[in-house]
Short mmCIF file of N, CA and C in Angstrom, two decimals:
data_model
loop_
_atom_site.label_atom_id
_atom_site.label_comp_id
_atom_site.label_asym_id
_atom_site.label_seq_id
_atom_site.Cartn_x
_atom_site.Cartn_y
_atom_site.Cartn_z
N UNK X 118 0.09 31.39 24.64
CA UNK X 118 -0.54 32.44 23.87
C UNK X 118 -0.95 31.86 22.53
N UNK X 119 -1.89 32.04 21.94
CA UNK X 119 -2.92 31.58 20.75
C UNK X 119 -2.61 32.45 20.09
N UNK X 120 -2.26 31.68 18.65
CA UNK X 120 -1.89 33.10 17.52
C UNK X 120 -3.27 32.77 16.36
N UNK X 121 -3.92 33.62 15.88
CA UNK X 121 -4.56 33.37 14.66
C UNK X 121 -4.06 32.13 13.68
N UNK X 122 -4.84 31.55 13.24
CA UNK X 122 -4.62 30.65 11.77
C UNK X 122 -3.63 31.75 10.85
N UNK X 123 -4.07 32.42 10.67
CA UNK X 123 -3.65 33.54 9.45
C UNK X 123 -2.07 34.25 9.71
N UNK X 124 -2.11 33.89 10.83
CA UNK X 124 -0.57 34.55 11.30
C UNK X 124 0.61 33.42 11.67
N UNK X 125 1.64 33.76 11.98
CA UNK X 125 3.03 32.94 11.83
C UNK X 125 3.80 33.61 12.33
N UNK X 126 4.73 33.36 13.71
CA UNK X 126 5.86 33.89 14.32
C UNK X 126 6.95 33.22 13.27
N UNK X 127 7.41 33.97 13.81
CA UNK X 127 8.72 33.60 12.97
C UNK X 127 9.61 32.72 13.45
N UNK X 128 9.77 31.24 13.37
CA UNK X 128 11.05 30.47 14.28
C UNK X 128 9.96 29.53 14.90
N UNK X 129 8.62 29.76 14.64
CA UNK X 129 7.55 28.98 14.56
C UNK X 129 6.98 27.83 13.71
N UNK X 130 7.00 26.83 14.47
CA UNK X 130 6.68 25.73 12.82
C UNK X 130 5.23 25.16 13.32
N UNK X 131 4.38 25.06 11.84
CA UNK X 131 3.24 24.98 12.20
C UNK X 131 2.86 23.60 12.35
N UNK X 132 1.64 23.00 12.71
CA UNK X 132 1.61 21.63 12.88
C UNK X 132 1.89 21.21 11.25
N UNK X 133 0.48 21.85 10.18
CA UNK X 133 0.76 21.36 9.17
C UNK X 133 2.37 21.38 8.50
N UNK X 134 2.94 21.88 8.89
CA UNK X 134 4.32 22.38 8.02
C UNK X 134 4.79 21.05 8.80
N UNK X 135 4.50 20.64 10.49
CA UNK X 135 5.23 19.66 10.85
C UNK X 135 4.93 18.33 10.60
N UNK X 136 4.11 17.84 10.05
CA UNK X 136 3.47 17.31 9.40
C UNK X 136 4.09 17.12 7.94
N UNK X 137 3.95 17.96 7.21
CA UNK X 137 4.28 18.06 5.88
C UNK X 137 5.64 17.24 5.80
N UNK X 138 6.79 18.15 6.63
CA UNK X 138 8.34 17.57 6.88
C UNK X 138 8.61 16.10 7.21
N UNK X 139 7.32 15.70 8.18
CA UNK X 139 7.43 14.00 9.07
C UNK X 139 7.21 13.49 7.36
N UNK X 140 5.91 13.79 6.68
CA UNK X 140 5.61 12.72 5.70
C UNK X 140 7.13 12.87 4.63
N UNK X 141 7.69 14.21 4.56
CA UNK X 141 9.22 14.45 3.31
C UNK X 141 9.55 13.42 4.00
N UNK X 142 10.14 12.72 5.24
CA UNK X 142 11.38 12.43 5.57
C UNK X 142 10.89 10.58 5.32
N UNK X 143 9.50 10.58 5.64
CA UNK X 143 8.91 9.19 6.01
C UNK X 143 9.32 8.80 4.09
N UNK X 144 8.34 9.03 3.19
CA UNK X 144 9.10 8.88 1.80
C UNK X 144 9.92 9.08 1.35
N UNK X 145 10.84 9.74 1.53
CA UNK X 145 12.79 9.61 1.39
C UNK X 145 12.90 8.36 1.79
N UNK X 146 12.73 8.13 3.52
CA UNK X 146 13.05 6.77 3.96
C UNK X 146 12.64 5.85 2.65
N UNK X 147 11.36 5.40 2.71
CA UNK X 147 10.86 4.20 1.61
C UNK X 147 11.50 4.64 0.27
N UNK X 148 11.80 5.47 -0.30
CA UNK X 148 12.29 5.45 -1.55
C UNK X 148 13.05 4.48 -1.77
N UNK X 149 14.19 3.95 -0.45
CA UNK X 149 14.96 2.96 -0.79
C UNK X 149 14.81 1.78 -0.74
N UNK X 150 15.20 0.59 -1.55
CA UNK X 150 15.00 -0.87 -0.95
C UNK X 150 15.14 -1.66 0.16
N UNK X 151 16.87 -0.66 -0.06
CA UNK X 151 17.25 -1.26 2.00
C UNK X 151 16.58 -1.13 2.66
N UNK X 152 16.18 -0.25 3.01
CA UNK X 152 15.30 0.84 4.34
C UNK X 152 14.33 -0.26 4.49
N UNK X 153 13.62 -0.46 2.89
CA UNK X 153 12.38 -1.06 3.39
C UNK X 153 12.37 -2.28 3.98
N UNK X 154 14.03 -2.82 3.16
CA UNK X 154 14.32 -4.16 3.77
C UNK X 154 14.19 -4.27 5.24
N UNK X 155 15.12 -3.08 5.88
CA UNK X 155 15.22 -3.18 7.06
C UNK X 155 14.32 -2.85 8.04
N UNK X 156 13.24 -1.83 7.62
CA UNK X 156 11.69 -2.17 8.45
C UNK X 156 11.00 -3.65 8.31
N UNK X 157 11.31 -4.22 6.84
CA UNK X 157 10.66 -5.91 7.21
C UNK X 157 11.44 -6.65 8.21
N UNK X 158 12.73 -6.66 8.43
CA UNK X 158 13.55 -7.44 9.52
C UNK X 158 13.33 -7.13 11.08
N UNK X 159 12.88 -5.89 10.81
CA UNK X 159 12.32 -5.00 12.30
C UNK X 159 10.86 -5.43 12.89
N UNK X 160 10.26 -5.69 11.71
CA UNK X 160 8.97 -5.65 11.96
C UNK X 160 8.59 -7.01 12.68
N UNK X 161 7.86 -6.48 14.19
CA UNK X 161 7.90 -7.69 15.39
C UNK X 161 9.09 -7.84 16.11
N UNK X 162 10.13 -7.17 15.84
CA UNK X 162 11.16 -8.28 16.70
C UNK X 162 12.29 -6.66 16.74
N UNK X 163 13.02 -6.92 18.24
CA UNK X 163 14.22 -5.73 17.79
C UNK X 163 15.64 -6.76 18.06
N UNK X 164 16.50 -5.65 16.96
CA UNK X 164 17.78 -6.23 16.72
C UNK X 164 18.82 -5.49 16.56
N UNK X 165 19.92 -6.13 17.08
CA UNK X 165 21.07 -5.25 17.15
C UNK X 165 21.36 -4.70 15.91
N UNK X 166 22.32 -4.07 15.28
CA UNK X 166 22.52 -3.07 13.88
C UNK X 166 23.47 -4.31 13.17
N UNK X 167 24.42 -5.10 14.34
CA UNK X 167 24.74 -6.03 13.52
C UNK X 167 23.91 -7.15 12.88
N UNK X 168 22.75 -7.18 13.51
CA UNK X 168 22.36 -8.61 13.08
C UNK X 168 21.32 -8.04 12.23
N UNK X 169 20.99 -6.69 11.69
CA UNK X 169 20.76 -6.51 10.79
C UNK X 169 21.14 -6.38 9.86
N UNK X 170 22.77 -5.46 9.66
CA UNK X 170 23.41 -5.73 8.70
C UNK X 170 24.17 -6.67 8.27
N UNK X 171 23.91 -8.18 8.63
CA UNK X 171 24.28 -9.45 8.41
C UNK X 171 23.54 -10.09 7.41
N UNK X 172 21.92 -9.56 7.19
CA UNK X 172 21.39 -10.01 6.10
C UNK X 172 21.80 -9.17 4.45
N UNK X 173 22.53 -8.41 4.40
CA UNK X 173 22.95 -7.03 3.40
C UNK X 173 24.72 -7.69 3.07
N UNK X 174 24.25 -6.90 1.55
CA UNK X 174 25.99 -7.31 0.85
C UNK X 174 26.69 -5.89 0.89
N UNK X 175 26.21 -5.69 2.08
CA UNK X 175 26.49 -3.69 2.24
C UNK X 175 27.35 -3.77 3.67
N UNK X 176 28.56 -2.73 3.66
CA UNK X 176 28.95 -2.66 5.12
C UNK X 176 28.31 -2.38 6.15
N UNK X 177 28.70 -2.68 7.25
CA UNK X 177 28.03 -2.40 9.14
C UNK X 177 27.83 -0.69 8.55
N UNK X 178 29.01 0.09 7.91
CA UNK X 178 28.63 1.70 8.21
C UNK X 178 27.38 1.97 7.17
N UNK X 179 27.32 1.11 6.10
CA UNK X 179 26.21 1.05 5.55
C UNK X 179 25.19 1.00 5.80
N UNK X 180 24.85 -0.26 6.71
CA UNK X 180 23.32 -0.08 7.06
C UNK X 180 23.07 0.65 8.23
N UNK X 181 24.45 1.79 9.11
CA UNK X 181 24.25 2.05 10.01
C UNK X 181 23.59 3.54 9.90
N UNK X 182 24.23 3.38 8.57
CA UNK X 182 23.38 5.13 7.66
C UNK X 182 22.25 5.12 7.37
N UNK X 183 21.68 3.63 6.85
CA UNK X 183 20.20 3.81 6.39
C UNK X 183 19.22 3.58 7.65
N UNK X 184 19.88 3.09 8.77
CA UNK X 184 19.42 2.79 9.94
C UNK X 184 18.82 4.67 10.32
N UNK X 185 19.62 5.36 10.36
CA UNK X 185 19.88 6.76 10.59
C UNK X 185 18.89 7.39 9.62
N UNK X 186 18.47 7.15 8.64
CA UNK X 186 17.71 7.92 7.67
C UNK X 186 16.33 7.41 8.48
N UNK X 187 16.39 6.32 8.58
CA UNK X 187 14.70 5.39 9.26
C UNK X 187 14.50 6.28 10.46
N UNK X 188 15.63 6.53 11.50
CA UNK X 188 15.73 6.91 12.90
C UNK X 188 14.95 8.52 12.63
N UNK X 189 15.86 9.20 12.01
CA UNK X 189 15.23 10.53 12.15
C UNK X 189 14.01 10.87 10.96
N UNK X 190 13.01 9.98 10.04
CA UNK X 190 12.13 9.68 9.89
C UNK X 190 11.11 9.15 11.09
N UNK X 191 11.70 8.70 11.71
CA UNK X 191 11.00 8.47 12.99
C UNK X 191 10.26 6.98 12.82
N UNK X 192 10.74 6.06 12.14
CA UNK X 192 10.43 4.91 11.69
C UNK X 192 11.39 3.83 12.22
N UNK X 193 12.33 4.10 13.32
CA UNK X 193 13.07 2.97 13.99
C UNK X 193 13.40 4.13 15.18
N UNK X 194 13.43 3.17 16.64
CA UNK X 194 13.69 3.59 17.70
C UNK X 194 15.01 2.78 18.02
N UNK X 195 16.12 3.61 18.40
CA UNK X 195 17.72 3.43 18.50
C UNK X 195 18.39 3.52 19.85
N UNK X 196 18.19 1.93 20.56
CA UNK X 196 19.03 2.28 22.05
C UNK X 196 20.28 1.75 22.41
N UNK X 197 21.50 3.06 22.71
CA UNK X 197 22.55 2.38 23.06
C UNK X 197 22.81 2.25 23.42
N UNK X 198 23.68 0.94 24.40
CA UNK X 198 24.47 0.84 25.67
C UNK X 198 25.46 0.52 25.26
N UNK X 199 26.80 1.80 25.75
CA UNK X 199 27.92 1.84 25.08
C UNK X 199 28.29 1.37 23.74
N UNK X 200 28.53 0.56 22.96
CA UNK X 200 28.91 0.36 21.78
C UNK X 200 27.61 -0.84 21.08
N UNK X 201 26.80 -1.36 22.01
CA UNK X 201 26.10 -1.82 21.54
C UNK X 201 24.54 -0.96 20.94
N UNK X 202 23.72 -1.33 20.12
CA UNK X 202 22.82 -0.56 19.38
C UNK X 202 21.56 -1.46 18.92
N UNK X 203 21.12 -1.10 19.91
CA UNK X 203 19.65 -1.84 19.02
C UNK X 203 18.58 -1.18 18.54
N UNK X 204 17.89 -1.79 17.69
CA UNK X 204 16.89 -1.21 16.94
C UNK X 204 15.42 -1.53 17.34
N UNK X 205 14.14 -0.55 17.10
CA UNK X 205 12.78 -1.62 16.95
C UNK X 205 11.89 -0.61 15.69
N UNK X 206 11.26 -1.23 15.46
CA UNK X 206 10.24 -0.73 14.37
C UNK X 206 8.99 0.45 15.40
N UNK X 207 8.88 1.29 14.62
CA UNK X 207 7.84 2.21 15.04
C UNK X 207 7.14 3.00 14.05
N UNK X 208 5.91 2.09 13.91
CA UNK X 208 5.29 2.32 12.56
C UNK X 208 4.74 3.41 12.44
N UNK X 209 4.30 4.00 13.35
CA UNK X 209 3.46 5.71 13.64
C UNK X 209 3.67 6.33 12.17
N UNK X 210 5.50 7.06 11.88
CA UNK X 210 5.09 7.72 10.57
C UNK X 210 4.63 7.03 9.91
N UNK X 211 4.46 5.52 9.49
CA UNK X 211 3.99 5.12 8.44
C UNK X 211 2.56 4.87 8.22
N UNK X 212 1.93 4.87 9.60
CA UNK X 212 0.53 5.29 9.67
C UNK X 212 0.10 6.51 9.30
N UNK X 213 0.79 7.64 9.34
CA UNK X 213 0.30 9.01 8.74
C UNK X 213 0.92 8.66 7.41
N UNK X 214 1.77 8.03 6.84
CA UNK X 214 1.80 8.46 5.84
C UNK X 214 0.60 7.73 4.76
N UNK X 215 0.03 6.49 5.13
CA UNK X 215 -1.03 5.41 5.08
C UNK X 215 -2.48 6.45 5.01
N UNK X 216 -2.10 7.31 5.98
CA UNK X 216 -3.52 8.39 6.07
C UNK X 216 -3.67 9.43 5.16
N UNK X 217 -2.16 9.86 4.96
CA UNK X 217 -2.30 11.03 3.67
C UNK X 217 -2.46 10.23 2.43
N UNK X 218 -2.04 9.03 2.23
CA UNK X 218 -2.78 8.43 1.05
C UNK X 218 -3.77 8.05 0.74
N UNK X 219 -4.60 7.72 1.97
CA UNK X 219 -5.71 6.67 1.09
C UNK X 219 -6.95 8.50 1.43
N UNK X 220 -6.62 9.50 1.65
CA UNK X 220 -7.34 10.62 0.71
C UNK X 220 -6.97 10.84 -0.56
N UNK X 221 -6.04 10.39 -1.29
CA UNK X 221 -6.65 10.09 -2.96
C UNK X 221 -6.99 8.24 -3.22
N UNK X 222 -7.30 7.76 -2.33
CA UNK X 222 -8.15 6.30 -2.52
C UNK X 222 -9.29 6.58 -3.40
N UNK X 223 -9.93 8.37 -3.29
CA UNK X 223 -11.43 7.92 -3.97
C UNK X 223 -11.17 8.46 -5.87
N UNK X 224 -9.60 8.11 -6.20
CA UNK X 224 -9.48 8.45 -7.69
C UNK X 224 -9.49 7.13 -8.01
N UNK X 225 -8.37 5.99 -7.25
CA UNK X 225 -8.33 4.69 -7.59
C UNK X 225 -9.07 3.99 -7.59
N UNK X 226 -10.24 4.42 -6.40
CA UNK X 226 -11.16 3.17 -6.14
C UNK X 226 -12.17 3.15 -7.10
N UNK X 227 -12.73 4.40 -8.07
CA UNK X 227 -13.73 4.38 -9.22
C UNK X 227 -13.11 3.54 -10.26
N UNK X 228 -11.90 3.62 -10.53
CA UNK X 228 -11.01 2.95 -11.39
C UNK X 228 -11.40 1.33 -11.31
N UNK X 229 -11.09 0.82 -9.55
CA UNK X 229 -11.57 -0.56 -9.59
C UNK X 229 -12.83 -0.48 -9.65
N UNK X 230 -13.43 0.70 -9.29
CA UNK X 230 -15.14 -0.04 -9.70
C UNK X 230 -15.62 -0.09 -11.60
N UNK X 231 -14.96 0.57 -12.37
CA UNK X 231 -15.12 0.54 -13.71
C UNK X 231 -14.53 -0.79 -13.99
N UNK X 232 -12.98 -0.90 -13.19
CA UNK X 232 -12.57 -2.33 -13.76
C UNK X 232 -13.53 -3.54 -13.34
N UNK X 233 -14.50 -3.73 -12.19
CA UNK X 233 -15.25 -4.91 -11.89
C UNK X 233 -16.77 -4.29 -13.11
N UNK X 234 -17.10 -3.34 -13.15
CA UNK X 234 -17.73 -3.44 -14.36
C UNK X 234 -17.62 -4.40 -15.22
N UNK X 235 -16.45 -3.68 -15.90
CA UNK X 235 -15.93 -3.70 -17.24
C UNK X 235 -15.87 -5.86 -17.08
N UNK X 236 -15.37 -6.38 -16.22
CA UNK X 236 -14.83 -7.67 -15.87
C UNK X 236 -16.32 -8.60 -15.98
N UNK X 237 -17.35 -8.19 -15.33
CA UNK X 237 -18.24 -8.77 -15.45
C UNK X 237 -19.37 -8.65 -16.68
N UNK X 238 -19.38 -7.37 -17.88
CA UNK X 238 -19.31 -7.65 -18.74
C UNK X 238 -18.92 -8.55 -19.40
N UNK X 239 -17.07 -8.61 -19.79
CA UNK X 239 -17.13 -9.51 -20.21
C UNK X 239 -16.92 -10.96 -20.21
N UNK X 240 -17.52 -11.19 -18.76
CA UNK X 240 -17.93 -12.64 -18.23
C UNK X 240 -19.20 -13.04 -19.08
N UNK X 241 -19.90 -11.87 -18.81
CA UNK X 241 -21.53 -12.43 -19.32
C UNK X 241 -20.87 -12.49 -21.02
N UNK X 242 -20.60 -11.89 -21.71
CA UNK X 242 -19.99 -11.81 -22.90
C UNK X 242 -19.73 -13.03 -23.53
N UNK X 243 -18.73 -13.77 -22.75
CA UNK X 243 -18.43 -15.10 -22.65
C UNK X 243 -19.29 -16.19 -22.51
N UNK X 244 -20.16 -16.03 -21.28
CA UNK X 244 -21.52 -17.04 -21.15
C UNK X 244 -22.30 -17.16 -22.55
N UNK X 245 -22.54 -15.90 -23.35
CA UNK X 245 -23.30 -15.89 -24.33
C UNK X 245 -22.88 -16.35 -25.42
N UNK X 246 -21.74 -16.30 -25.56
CA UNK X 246 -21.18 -16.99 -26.63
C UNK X 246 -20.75 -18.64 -26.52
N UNK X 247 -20.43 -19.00 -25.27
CA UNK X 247 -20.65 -20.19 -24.87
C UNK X 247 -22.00 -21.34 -25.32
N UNK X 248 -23.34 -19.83 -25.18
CA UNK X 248 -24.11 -20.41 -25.30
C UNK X 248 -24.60 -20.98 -27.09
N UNK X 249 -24.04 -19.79 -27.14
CA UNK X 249 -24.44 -19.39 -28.48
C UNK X 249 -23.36 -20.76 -29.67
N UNK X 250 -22.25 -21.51 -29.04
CA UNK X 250 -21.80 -22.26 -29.48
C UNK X 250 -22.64 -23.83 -29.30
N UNK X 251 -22.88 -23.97 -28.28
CA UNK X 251 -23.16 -25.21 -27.61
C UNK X 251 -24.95 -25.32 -27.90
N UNK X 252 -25.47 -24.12 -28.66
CA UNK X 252 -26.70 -24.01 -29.27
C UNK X 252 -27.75 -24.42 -28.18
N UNK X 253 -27.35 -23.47 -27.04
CA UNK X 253 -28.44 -23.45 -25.88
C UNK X 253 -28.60 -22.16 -26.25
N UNK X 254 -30.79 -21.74 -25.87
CA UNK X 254 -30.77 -20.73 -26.20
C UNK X 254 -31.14 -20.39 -24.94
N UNK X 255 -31.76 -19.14 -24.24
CA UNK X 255 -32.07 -18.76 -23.41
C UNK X 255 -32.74 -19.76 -22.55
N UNK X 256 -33.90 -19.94 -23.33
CA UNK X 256 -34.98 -20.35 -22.49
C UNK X 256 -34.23 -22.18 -22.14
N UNK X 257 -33.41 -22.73 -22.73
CA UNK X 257 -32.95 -23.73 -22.39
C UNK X 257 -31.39 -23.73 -21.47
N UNK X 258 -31.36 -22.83 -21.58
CA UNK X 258 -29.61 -22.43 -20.21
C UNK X 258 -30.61 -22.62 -19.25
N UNK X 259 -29.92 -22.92 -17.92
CA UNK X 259 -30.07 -23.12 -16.95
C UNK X 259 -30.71 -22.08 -16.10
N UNK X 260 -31.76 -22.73 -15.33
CA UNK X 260 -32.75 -21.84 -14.78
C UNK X 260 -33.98 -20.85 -15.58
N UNK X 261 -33.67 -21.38 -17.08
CA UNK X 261 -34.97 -21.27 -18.10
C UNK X 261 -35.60 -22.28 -17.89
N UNK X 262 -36.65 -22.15 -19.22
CA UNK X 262 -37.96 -23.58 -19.41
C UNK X 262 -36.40 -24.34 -19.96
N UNK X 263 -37.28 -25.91 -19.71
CA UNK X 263 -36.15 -27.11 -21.01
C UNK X 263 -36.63 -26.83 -22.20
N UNK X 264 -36.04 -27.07 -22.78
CA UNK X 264 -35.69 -26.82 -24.42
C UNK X 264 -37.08 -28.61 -24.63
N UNK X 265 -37.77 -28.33 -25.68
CA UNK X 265 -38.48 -29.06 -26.31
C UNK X 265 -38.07 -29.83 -27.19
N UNK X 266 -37.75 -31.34 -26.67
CA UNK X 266 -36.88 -32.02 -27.60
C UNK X 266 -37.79 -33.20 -28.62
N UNK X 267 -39.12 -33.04 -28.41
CA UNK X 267 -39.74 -33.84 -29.09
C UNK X 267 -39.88 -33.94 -30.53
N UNK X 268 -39.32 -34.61 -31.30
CA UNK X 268 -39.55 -34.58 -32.42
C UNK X 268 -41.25 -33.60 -33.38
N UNK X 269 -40.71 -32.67 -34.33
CA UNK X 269 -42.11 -31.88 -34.79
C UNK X 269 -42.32 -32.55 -35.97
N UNK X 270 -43.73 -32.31 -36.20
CA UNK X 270 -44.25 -32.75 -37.30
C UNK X 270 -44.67 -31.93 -38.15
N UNK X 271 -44.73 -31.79 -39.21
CA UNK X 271 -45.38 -31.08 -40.27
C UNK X 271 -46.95 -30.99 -40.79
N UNK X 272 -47.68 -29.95 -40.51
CA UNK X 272 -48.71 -30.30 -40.69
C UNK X 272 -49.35 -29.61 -42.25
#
């Protein structure tokens, strides 16, 4: 059954709302260093929980918690056979969360286009004063006429 946009059962969660919650949980995850540590150790390769928390000055229950914050972010897939636990990377939320960002890309990206402005200003800035030291003038910099070096006479 199809409910209107405008309406909401109750005990109903909407895509956007489900959505909204995946990206809360995906940035909680990254807020931390570990976490992120432990998606770089993930990333390409899966590994048991010990031989991840072997690179950490943190206990096994330690990284088995931040393992758990990644898991139900939905940013590590967790399989166990009996006491053993392995991990793999599953970048999906971090592709939506990659997508809800780069829709404010078009505040930053005017920013770099003022900064390559602004940069090549004052390149040329520089050339001119270069020139302006080394007493080349236009027409004798490069790809002008040559500069007329013949001695003048007075008439």
């Amino acid at each position: 059954m199809s409910h209107p946009s405008h309406l909401h059962v109750v005990g109903e969660v909407s895509p956007a709302e489900e959505e909204a919650e995946t990206l809360n949980l995906v940035f909680a995850a990254l807020a931390d260093p570990v976490r992120r540590e432990i998606l770089d150790r993930l990333d390409g390769q899966d590994l048991l929980v010990s031989e991840v928390a072997s690179h950490f000055d943190i206990s096994l229950q330690a990284v088995s918690r931040h393992i758990q914050v990644l898991v139900r972010a939905g940013m590590v897939a967790q399989e166990r056979t009996g006491r053993i636990s392995r991990c793999r990377l599953d970048a999906g939320p971090i592709y939506g969360a990659t997508v809800w960002l780069n829709r404010y890309s078009k505040y930053w990206q005017a920013q770099f286009d003022l900064l390559a402005v602004t940069l090549d200003e004052i390149e040329r800035e520089k050339l001119t004063q270069a020139r302006e030291v080394s007493g080349e003038t236009p027409a004798s910099s490069p790809g002008g006429r040559l500069k007329d070096n013949s001695p003048k006479t007075e008439e």
